Coordinates of C-alpha atoms and ligand atoms in Angstrom, one line a residue:
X854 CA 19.4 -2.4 15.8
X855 CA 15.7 -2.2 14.1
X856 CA 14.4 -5.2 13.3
X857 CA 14.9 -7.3 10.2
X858 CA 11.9 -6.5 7.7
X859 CA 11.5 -7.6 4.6
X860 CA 10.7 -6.0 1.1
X861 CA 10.2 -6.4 -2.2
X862 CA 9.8 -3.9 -5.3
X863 CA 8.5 -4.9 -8.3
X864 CA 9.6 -2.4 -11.1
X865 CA 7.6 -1.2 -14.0
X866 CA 8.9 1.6 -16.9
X867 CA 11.6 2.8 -17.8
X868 CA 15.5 3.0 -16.7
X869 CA 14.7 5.3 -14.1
X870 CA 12.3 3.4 -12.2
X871 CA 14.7 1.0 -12.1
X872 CA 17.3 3.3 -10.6
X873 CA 14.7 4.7 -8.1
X874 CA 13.4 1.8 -7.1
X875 CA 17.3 0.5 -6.2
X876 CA 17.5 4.2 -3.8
X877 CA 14.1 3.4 -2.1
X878 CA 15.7 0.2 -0.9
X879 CA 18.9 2.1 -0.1
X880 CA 16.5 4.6 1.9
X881 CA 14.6 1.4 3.9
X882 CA 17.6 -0.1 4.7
X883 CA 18.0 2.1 7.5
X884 CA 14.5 1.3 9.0
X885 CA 15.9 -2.6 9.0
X886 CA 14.3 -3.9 5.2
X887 CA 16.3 -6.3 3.7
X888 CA 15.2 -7.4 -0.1
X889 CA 13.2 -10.3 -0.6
X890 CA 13.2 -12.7 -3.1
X891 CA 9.1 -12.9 -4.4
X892 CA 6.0 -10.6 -2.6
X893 CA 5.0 -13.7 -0.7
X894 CA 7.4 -13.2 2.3
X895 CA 7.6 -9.3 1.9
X896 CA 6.7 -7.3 5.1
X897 CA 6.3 -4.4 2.4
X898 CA 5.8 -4.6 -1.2
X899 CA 6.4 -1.1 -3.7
X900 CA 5.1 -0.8 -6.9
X901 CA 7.4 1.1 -9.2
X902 CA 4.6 2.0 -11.7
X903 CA 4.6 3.6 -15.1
X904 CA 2.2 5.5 -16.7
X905 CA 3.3 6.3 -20.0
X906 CA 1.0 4.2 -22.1
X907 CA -2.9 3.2 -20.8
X908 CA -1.2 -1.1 -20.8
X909 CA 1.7 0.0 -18.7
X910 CA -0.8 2.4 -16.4
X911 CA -3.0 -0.5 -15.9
X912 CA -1.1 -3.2 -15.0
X913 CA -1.2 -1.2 -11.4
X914 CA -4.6 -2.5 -10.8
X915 CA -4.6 -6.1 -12.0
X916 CA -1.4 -6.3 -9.9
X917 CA -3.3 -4.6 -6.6
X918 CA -5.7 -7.7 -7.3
X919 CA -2.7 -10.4 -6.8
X920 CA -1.6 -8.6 -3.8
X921 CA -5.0 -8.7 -1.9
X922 CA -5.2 -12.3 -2.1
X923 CA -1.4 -12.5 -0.7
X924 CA -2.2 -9.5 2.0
X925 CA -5.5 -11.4 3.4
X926 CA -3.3 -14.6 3.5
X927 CA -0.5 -12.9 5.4
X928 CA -3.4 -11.5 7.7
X929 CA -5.0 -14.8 8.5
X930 CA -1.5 -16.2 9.6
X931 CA -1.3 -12.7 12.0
X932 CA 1.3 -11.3 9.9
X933 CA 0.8 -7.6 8.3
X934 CA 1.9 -6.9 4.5
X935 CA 2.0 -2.8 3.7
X936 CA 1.6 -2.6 0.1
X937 CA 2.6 0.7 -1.5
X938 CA 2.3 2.5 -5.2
X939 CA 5.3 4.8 -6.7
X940 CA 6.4 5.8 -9.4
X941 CA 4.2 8.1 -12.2
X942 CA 0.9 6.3 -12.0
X943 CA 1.2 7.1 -8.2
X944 CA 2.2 10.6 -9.3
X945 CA -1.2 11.4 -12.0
X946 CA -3.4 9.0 -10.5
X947 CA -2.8 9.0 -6.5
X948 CA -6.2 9.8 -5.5
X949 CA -8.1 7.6 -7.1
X950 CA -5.9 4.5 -6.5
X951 CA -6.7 5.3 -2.9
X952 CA -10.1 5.6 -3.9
X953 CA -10.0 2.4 -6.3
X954 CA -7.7 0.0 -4.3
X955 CA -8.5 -0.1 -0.2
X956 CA -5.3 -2.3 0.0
X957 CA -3.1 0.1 -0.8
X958 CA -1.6 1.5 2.1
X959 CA 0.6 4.5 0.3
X960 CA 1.1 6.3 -2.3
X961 CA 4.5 8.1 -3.6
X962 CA 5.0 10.1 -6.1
X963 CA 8.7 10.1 -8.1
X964 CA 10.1 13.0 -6.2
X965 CA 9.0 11.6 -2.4
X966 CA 11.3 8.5 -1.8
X967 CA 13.4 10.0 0.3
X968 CA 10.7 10.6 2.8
X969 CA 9.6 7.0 2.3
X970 CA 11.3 5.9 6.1
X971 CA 9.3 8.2 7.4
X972 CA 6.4 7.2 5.6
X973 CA 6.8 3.6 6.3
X974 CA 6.3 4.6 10.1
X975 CA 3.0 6.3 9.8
X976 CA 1.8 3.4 8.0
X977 CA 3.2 1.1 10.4
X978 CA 1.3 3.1 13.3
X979 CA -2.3 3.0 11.0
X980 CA -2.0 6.0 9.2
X981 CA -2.6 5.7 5.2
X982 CA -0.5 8.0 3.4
X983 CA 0.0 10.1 -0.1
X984 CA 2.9 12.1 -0.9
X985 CA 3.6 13.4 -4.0
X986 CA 6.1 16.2 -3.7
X987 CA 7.9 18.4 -6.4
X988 CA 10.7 18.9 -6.9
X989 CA 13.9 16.8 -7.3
X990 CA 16.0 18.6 -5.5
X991 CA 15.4 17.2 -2.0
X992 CA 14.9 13.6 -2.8
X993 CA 19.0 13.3 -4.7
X994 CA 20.4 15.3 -1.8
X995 CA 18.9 12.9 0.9
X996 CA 19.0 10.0 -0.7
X997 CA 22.5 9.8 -0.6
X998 CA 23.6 7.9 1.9
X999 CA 23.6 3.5 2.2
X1000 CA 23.9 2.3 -1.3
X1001 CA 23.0 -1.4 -1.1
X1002 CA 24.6 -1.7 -4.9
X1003 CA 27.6 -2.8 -3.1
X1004 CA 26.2 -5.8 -1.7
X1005 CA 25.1 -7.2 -5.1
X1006 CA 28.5 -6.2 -6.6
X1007 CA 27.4 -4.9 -10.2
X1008 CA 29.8 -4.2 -13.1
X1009 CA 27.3 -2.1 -14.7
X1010 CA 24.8 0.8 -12.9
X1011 CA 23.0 3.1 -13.6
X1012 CA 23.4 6.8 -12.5
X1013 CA 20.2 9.2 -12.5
X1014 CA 21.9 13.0 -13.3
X1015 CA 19.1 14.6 -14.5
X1016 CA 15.1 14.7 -13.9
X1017 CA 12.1 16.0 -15.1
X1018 CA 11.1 17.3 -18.5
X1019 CA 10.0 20.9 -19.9
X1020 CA 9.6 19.6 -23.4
X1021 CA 5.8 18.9 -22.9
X1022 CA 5.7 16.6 -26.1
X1023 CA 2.1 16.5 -27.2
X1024 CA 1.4 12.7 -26.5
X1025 CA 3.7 12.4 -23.1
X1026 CA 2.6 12.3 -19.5
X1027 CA 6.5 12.6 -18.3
X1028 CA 6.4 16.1 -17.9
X1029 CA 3.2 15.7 -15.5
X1030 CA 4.9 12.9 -14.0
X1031 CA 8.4 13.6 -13.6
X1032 CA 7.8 17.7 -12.8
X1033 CA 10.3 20.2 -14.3
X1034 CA 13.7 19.4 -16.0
X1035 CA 16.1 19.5 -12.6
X1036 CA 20.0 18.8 -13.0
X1037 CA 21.5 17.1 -10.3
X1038 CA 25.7 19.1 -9.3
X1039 CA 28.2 17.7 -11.0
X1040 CA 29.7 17.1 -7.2
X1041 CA 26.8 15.3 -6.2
X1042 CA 27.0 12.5 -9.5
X1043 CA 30.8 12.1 -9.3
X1044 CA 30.8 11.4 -5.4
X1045 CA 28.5 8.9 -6.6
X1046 CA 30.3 7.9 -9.4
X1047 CA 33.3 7.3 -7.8
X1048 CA 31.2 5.2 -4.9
X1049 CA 30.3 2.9 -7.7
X1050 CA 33.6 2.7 -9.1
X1051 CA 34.6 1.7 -6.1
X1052 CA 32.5 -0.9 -5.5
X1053 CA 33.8 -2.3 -8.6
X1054 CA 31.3 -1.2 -11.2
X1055 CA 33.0 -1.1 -14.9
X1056 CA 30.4 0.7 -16.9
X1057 CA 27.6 3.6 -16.0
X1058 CA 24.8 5.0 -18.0
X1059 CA 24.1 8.4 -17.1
X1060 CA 20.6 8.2 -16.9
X1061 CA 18.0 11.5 -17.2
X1062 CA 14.4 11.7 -18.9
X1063 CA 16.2 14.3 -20.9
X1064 CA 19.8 13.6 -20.3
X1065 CA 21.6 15.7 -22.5
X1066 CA 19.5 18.6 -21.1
X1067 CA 22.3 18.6 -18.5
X1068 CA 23.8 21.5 -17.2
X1069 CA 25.6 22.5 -14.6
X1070 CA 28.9 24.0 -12.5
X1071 CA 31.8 22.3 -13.4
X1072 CA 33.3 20.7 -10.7
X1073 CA 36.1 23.4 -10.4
X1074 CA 33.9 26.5 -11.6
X1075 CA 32.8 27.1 -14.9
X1076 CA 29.7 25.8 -17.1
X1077 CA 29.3 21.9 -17.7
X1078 CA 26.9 20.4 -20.7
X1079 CA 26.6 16.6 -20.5
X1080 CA 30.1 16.4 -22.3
X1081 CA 32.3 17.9 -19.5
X1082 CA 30.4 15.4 -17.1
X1083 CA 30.8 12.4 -19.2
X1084 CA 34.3 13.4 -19.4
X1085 CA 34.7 13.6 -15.6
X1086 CA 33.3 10.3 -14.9
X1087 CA 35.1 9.2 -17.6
X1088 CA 38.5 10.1 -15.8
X1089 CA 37.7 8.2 -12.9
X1090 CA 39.8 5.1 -12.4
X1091 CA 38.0 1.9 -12.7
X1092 CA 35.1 3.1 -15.2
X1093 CA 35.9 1.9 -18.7
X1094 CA 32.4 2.2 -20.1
X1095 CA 29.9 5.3 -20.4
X1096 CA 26.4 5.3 -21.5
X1097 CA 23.7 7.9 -21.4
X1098 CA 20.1 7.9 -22.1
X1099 CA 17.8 9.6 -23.0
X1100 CA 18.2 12.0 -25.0
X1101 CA 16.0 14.6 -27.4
X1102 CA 17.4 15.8 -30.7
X1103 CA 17.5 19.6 -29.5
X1104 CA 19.4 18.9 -26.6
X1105 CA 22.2 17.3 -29.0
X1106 CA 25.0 20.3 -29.1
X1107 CA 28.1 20.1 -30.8
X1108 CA 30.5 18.8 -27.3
X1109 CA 27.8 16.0 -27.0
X1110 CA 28.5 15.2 -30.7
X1111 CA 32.5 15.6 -30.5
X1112 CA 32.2 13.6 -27.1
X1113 CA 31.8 10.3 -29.0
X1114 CA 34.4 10.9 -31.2
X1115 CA 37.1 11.7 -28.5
X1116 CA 35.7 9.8 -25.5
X1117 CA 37.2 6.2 -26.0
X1118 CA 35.0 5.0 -22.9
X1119 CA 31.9 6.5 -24.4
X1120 CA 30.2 3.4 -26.1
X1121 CA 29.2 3.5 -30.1
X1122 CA 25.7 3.8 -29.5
X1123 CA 23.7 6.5 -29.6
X1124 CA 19.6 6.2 -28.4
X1125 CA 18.1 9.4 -30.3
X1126 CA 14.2 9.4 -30.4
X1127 CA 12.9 10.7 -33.1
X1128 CA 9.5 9.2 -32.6
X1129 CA 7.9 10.2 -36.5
X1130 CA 9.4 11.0 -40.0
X1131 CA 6.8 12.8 -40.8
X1132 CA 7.4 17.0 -40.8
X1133 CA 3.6 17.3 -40.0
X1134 CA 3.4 15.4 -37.0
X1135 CA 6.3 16.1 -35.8
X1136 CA 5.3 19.7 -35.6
X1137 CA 1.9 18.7 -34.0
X1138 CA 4.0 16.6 -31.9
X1139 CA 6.0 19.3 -30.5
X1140 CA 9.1 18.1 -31.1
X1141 CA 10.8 21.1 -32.4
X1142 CA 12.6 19.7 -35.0
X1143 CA 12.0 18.2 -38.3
X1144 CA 12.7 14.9 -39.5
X1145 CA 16.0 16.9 -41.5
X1146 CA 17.2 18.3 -39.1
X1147 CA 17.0 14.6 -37.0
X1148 CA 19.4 13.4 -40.2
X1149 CA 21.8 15.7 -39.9
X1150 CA 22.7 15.3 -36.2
X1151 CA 23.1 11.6 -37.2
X1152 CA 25.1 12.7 -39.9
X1153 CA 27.2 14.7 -37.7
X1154 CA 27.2 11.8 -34.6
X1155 CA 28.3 9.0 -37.7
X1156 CA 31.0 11.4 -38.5
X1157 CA 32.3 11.9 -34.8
X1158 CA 31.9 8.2 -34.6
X1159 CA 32.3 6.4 -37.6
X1160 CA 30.0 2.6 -36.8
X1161 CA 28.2 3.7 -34.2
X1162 CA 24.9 1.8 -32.7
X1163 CA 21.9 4.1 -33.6
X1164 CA 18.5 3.1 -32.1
X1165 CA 15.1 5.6 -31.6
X1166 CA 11.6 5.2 -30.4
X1167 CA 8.9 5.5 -32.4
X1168 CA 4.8 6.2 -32.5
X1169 CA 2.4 5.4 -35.0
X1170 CA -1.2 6.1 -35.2
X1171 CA -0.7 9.5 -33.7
X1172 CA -3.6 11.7 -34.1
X1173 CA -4.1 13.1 -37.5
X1174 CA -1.7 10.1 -39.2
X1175 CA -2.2 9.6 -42.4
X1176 CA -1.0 6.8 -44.8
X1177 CA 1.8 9.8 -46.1
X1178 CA 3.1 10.4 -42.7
X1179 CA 3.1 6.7 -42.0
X1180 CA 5.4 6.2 -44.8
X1181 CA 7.8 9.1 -44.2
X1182 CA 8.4 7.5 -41.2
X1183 CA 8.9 4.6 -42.9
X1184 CA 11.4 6.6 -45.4
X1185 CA 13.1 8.0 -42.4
X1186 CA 13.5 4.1 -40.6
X1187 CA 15.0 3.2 -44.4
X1188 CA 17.5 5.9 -44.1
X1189 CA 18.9 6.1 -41.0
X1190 CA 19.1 1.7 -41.2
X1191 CA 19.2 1.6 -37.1
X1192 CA 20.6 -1.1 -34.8
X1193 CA 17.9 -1.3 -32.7
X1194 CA 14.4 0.8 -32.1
X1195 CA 11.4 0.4 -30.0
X1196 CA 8.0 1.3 -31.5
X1197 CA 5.0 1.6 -29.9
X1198 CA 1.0 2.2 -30.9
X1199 CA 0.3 5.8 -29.9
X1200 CA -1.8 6.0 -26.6
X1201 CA -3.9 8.9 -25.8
X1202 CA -3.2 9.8 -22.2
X1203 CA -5.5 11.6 -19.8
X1204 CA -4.2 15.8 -19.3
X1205 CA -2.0 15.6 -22.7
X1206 CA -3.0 18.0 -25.5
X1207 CA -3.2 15.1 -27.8
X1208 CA -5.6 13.2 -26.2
X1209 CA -8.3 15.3 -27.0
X1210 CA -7.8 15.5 -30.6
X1211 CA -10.9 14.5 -32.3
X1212 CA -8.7 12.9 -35.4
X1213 CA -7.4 9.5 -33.3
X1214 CA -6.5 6.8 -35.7
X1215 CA -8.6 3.7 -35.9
X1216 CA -6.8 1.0 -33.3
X1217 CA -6.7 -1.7 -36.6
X1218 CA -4.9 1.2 -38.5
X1219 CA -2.5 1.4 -35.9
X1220 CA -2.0 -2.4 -35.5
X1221 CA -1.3 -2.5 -39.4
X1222 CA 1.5 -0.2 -39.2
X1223 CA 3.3 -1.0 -36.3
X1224 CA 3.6 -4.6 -37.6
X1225 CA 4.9 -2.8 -40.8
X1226 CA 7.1 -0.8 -39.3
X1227 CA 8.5 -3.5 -36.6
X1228 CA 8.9 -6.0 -39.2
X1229 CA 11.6 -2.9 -40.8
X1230 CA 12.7 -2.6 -37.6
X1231 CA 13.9 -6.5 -36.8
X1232 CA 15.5 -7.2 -40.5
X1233 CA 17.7 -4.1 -39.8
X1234 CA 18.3 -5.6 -36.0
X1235 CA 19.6 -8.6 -37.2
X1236 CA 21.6 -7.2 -40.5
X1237 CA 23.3 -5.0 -38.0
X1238 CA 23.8 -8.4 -35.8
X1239 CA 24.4 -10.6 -38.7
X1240 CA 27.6 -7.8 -39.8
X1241 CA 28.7 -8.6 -36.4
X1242 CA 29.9 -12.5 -37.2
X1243 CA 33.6 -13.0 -37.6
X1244 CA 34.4 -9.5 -35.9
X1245 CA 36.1 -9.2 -32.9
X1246 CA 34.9 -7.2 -30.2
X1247 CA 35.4 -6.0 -26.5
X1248 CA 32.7 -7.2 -24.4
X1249 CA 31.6 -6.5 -20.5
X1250 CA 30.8 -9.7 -19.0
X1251 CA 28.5 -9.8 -15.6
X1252 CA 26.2 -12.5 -15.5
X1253 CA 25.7 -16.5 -15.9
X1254 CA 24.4 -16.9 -19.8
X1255 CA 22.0 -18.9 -20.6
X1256 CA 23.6 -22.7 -20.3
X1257 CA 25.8 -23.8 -17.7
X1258 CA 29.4 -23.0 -18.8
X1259 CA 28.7 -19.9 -20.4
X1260 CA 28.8 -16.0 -19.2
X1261 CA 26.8 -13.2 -20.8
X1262 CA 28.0 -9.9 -21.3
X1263 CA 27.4 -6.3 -23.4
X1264 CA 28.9 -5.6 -26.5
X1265 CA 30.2 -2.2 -27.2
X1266 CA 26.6 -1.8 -29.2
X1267 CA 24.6 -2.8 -26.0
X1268 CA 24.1 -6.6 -28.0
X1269 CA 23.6 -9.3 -25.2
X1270 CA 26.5 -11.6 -25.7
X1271 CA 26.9 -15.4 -24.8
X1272 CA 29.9 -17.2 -24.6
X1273 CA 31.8 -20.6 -23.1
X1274 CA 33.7 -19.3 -20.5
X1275 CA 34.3 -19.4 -16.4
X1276 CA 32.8 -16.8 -14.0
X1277 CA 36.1 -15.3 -13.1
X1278 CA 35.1 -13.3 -16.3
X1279 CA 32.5 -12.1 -14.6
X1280 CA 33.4 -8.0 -14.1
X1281 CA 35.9 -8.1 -17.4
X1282 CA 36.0 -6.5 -20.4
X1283 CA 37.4 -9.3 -22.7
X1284 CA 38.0 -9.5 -26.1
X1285 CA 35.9 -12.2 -28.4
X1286 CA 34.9 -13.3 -31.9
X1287 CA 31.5 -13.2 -32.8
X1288 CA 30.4 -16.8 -34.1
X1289 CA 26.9 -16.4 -34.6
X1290 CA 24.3 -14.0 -34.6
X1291 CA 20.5 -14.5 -33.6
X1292 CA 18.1 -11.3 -33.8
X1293 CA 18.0 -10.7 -30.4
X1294 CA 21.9 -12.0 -29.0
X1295 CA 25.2 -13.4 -30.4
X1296 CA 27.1 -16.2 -29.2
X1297 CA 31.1 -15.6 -29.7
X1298 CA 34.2 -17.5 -28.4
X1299 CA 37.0 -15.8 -26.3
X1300 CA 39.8 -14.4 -28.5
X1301 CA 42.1 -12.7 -26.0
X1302 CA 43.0 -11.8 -22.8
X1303 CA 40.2 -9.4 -20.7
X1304 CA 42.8 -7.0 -20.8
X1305 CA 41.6 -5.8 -24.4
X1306 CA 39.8 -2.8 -22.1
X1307 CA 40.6 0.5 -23.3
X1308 CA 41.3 -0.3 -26.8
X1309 CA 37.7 -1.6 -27.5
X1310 CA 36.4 1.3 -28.7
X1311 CA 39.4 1.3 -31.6
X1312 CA 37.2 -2.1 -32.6
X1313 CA 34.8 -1.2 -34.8
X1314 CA 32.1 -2.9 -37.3
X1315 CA 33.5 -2.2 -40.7
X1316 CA 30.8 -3.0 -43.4
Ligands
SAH1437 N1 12.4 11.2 -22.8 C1 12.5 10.3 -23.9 C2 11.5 9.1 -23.8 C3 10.3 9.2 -23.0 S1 9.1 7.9 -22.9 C4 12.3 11.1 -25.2 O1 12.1 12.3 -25.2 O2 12.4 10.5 -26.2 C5 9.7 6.6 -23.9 C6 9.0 6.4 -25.2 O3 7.7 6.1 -25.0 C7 9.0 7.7 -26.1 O4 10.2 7.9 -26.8 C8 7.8 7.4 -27.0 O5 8.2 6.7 -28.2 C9 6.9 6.5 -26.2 N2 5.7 7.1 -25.7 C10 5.6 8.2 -24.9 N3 4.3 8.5 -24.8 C11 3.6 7.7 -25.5 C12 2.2 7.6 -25.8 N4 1.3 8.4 -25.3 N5 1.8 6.5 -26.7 C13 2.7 5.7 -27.2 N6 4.0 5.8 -27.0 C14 4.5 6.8 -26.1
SF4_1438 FE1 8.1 13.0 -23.1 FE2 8.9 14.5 -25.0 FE3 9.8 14.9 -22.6 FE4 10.6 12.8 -24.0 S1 11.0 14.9 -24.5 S2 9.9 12.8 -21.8 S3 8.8 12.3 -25.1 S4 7.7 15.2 -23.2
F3S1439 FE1 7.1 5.4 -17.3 FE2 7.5 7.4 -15.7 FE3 9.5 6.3 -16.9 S1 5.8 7.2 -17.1 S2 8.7 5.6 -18.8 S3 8.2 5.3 -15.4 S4 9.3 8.4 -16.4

């Protein structure tokens, strides 16, 4: 037996960091690294960075700080601490963090954690190490042996089926980061999805940078698109809830959109960037759409699915923004009246084409209409909440909520949901009233038996 080590991971980004960073424990169980709870009794402490804004990117560095102070204090009581950087700032900025940060003992790029056992020997010996290997291929075939998900028992995982991105949008470092769009065999993601269901998880998001740019063999010949997948898992005993993100407009083909009509697992929400509503930029976006063609797959996605959850990201300030273009996107927001967005200022990265534009919008410009454009954003969040009171609804619970006597669960919309009841709800789909609504969560009261399941997705918001 190797000795008990001890590890902690601290996660930055998006969803698929997250997954990542759950296989790169799954990978160091082997070499004897059981979680911890905080850095400060960690043998080995991971990064999972994210580069894709300069705030996220540099929150790296003022975290390397903190950990030198723990590191020198673990050194003066003769105990070693190998602190190591993954994820996409290790990926576009390896070198120099080597260069910048002599605590760092190594550096993994996205497409390396399977090597990271390895890895954590040389360190351990006094070597300090980079990797940052392309492509995906190796890292999902290797890394599929312990999964430590078991032990923590989710109801709801995630499951990475696709990787990498060939969309090269104008502003985004993923493609850099993340390497070339890779699809993991449909054999592969329903070994695992049948692991997890039998480990008693209830719901999975498929999870890709560019997930409905999923193709593959079907699992008895033939082509698959993400809709023959979602149907397979779907078919899997024990899995009553699908998710998928993320996913780009061009990749949204006609199975996707009939998927959520005849998939009853396949939750009524739909997260489809469209970033801008403005033709121009999203042309010098390189989107390869326009904001008409956007409204008519939504069109087409509210007709499959009549009530479905619709949520976007979105960018202002890109290069070359005018007050116009601002306002289209503010037309488009009006329009399409979402459930639930995220917007962000646009943040010129290092290597992207947009970057070097010599038309940047002033950062006070920026600041103006993002508060604009989130304060759209939150009255349509909590309209679409608000609708919610009085309904009844199927909701996933799996966690304590937030006062003793309560459990918190997902509604079919992804809405956090609190309500008075025991923890033998915990890993049930059970059937409630929603009381109240707050912008952000609802609190409802149980009105049946968890056995509601299947027939949740009949449920629907009728306003
Ligand atoms: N693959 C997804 C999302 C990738 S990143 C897609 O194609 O939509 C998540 C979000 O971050 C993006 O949707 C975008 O809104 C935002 N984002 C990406 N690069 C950015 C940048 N340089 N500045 C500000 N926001 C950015
Ligand atoms: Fe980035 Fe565009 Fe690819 Fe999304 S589609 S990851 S925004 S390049
Ligand atoms: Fe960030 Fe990389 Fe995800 S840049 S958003 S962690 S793909």
């Amino acid at each position: 037996m190797p000795v008990s080590r001890k590890l902690f991971i601290k996660t930055f980004g998006c969803q698929m960091n997250v997954y990542d960073s759950g296989r790169m424990s799954d990978a160091l169980a082997a070499s004897g690294y059981v979680e911890a709870a905080s850095p400060d009794e960690a043998d080995l402490v991971i990064l999972n960075t994210c580069h894709i804004r300069e705030k996220a990117a540099e929150k790296v560095f003022s975290e390397l700080g903190r950990l030198r102070l723990l590191k020198s204090r673990r050194l003066e009581e003769g105990r070693r601490m190998i602190i190591g950087v993954a994820g996409c700032v290790a990926q576009a900025q390896g070198e120099e963090i080597l260069d910048r940060a002599p605590v760092v003992d190594l550096v993994l790029g996205p497409q390396a954690y399977h090597k990271l056992p390895e890895i954590e020997q040389r360190v351990r010996s006094g070597e300090r190490v980079i990797e940052m290997d392309f492509p995906a291929e190796e890292k999902f075939e290797r890394l599929r042996g312990v999964d430590r998900r078991a032990a923590a028992a989710p109801v709801s995982a995630f499951l990475a089926v696709q990787e990498g991105c060939d969309k090269f949008c104008t502003f985004c470092v993923v493609p850099y980061t993340r390497g070339a769009e890779y699809s993991r065999p449909s054999g592969q993601i329903l070994e695992e999805a049948r692991k997890l269901a039998g480990q008693g998880v209830r719901e999975i998001t498929l999870l890709g940078q560019n997930v409905n740019a999923w193709s593959g063999g079907g699992e008895h010949g033939g082509n698959w698109r993400l809709a023959d997948l979602l149907g397979a898992v779907a078919a899997l005993p024990g899995i009553e809830r699908l998710r998928y993100t993320t996913s780009h407009p061009r990749d949204m083909d006609d199975s996707l959109i009939e998927a959520h009509g005849a998939l009853p697992q396949l939750m009524p929400y739909l997260h489809l960037p469209v970033q801008s509503g403005s033709d121009r930029i999203l042309q010098a976006m390189n989107r390869r759409h326009n904001a008409e063609d956007y409204l008519r797959i939504l069109e087409r996605v509210r007709r499959a699915r009549p009530g479905i959850a619709l949520a976007s990201d979105f960018i202002v300030g890109f290069p070359g923004e005018t007050d116009a273009d601002f306002e289209a996107t503010m037309d488009l927001v009006r329009e399409v009246n979402y459930a639930q967005s995220y917007s962000f200022k646009y943040s010129p990265r290092p290597g992207t084409p947009a970057a070097e534009r010599d038309d940047q919008v002033d950062e006070a410009l920026k600041a103006e209409r993002l508060e604009r454009l989130q304060t759209l954003i939150n009255a349509q969040q909590l309209a679409f909440n608000a609708a919610c009171e009085g309904r009844e609804m199927a909701v996933l619970f799996d966690r304590p909520g937030r006062r003793p006597g309560q459990m918190a669960g997902r509604s079919p919309y992804l809405q956090a949901v609190h309500a008075e009841a025991g923890p033998e709800l915990a890993g049930q789909v059970a059937r409630v009233r929603i009381v109240n609504a707050g912008a952000n969560s609802l609190t409802a009261e149980l009105a049946g038996p968890a056995a509601a399941t299947r027939k949740e997705a009949e449920l629907e918001i009728r306003s």
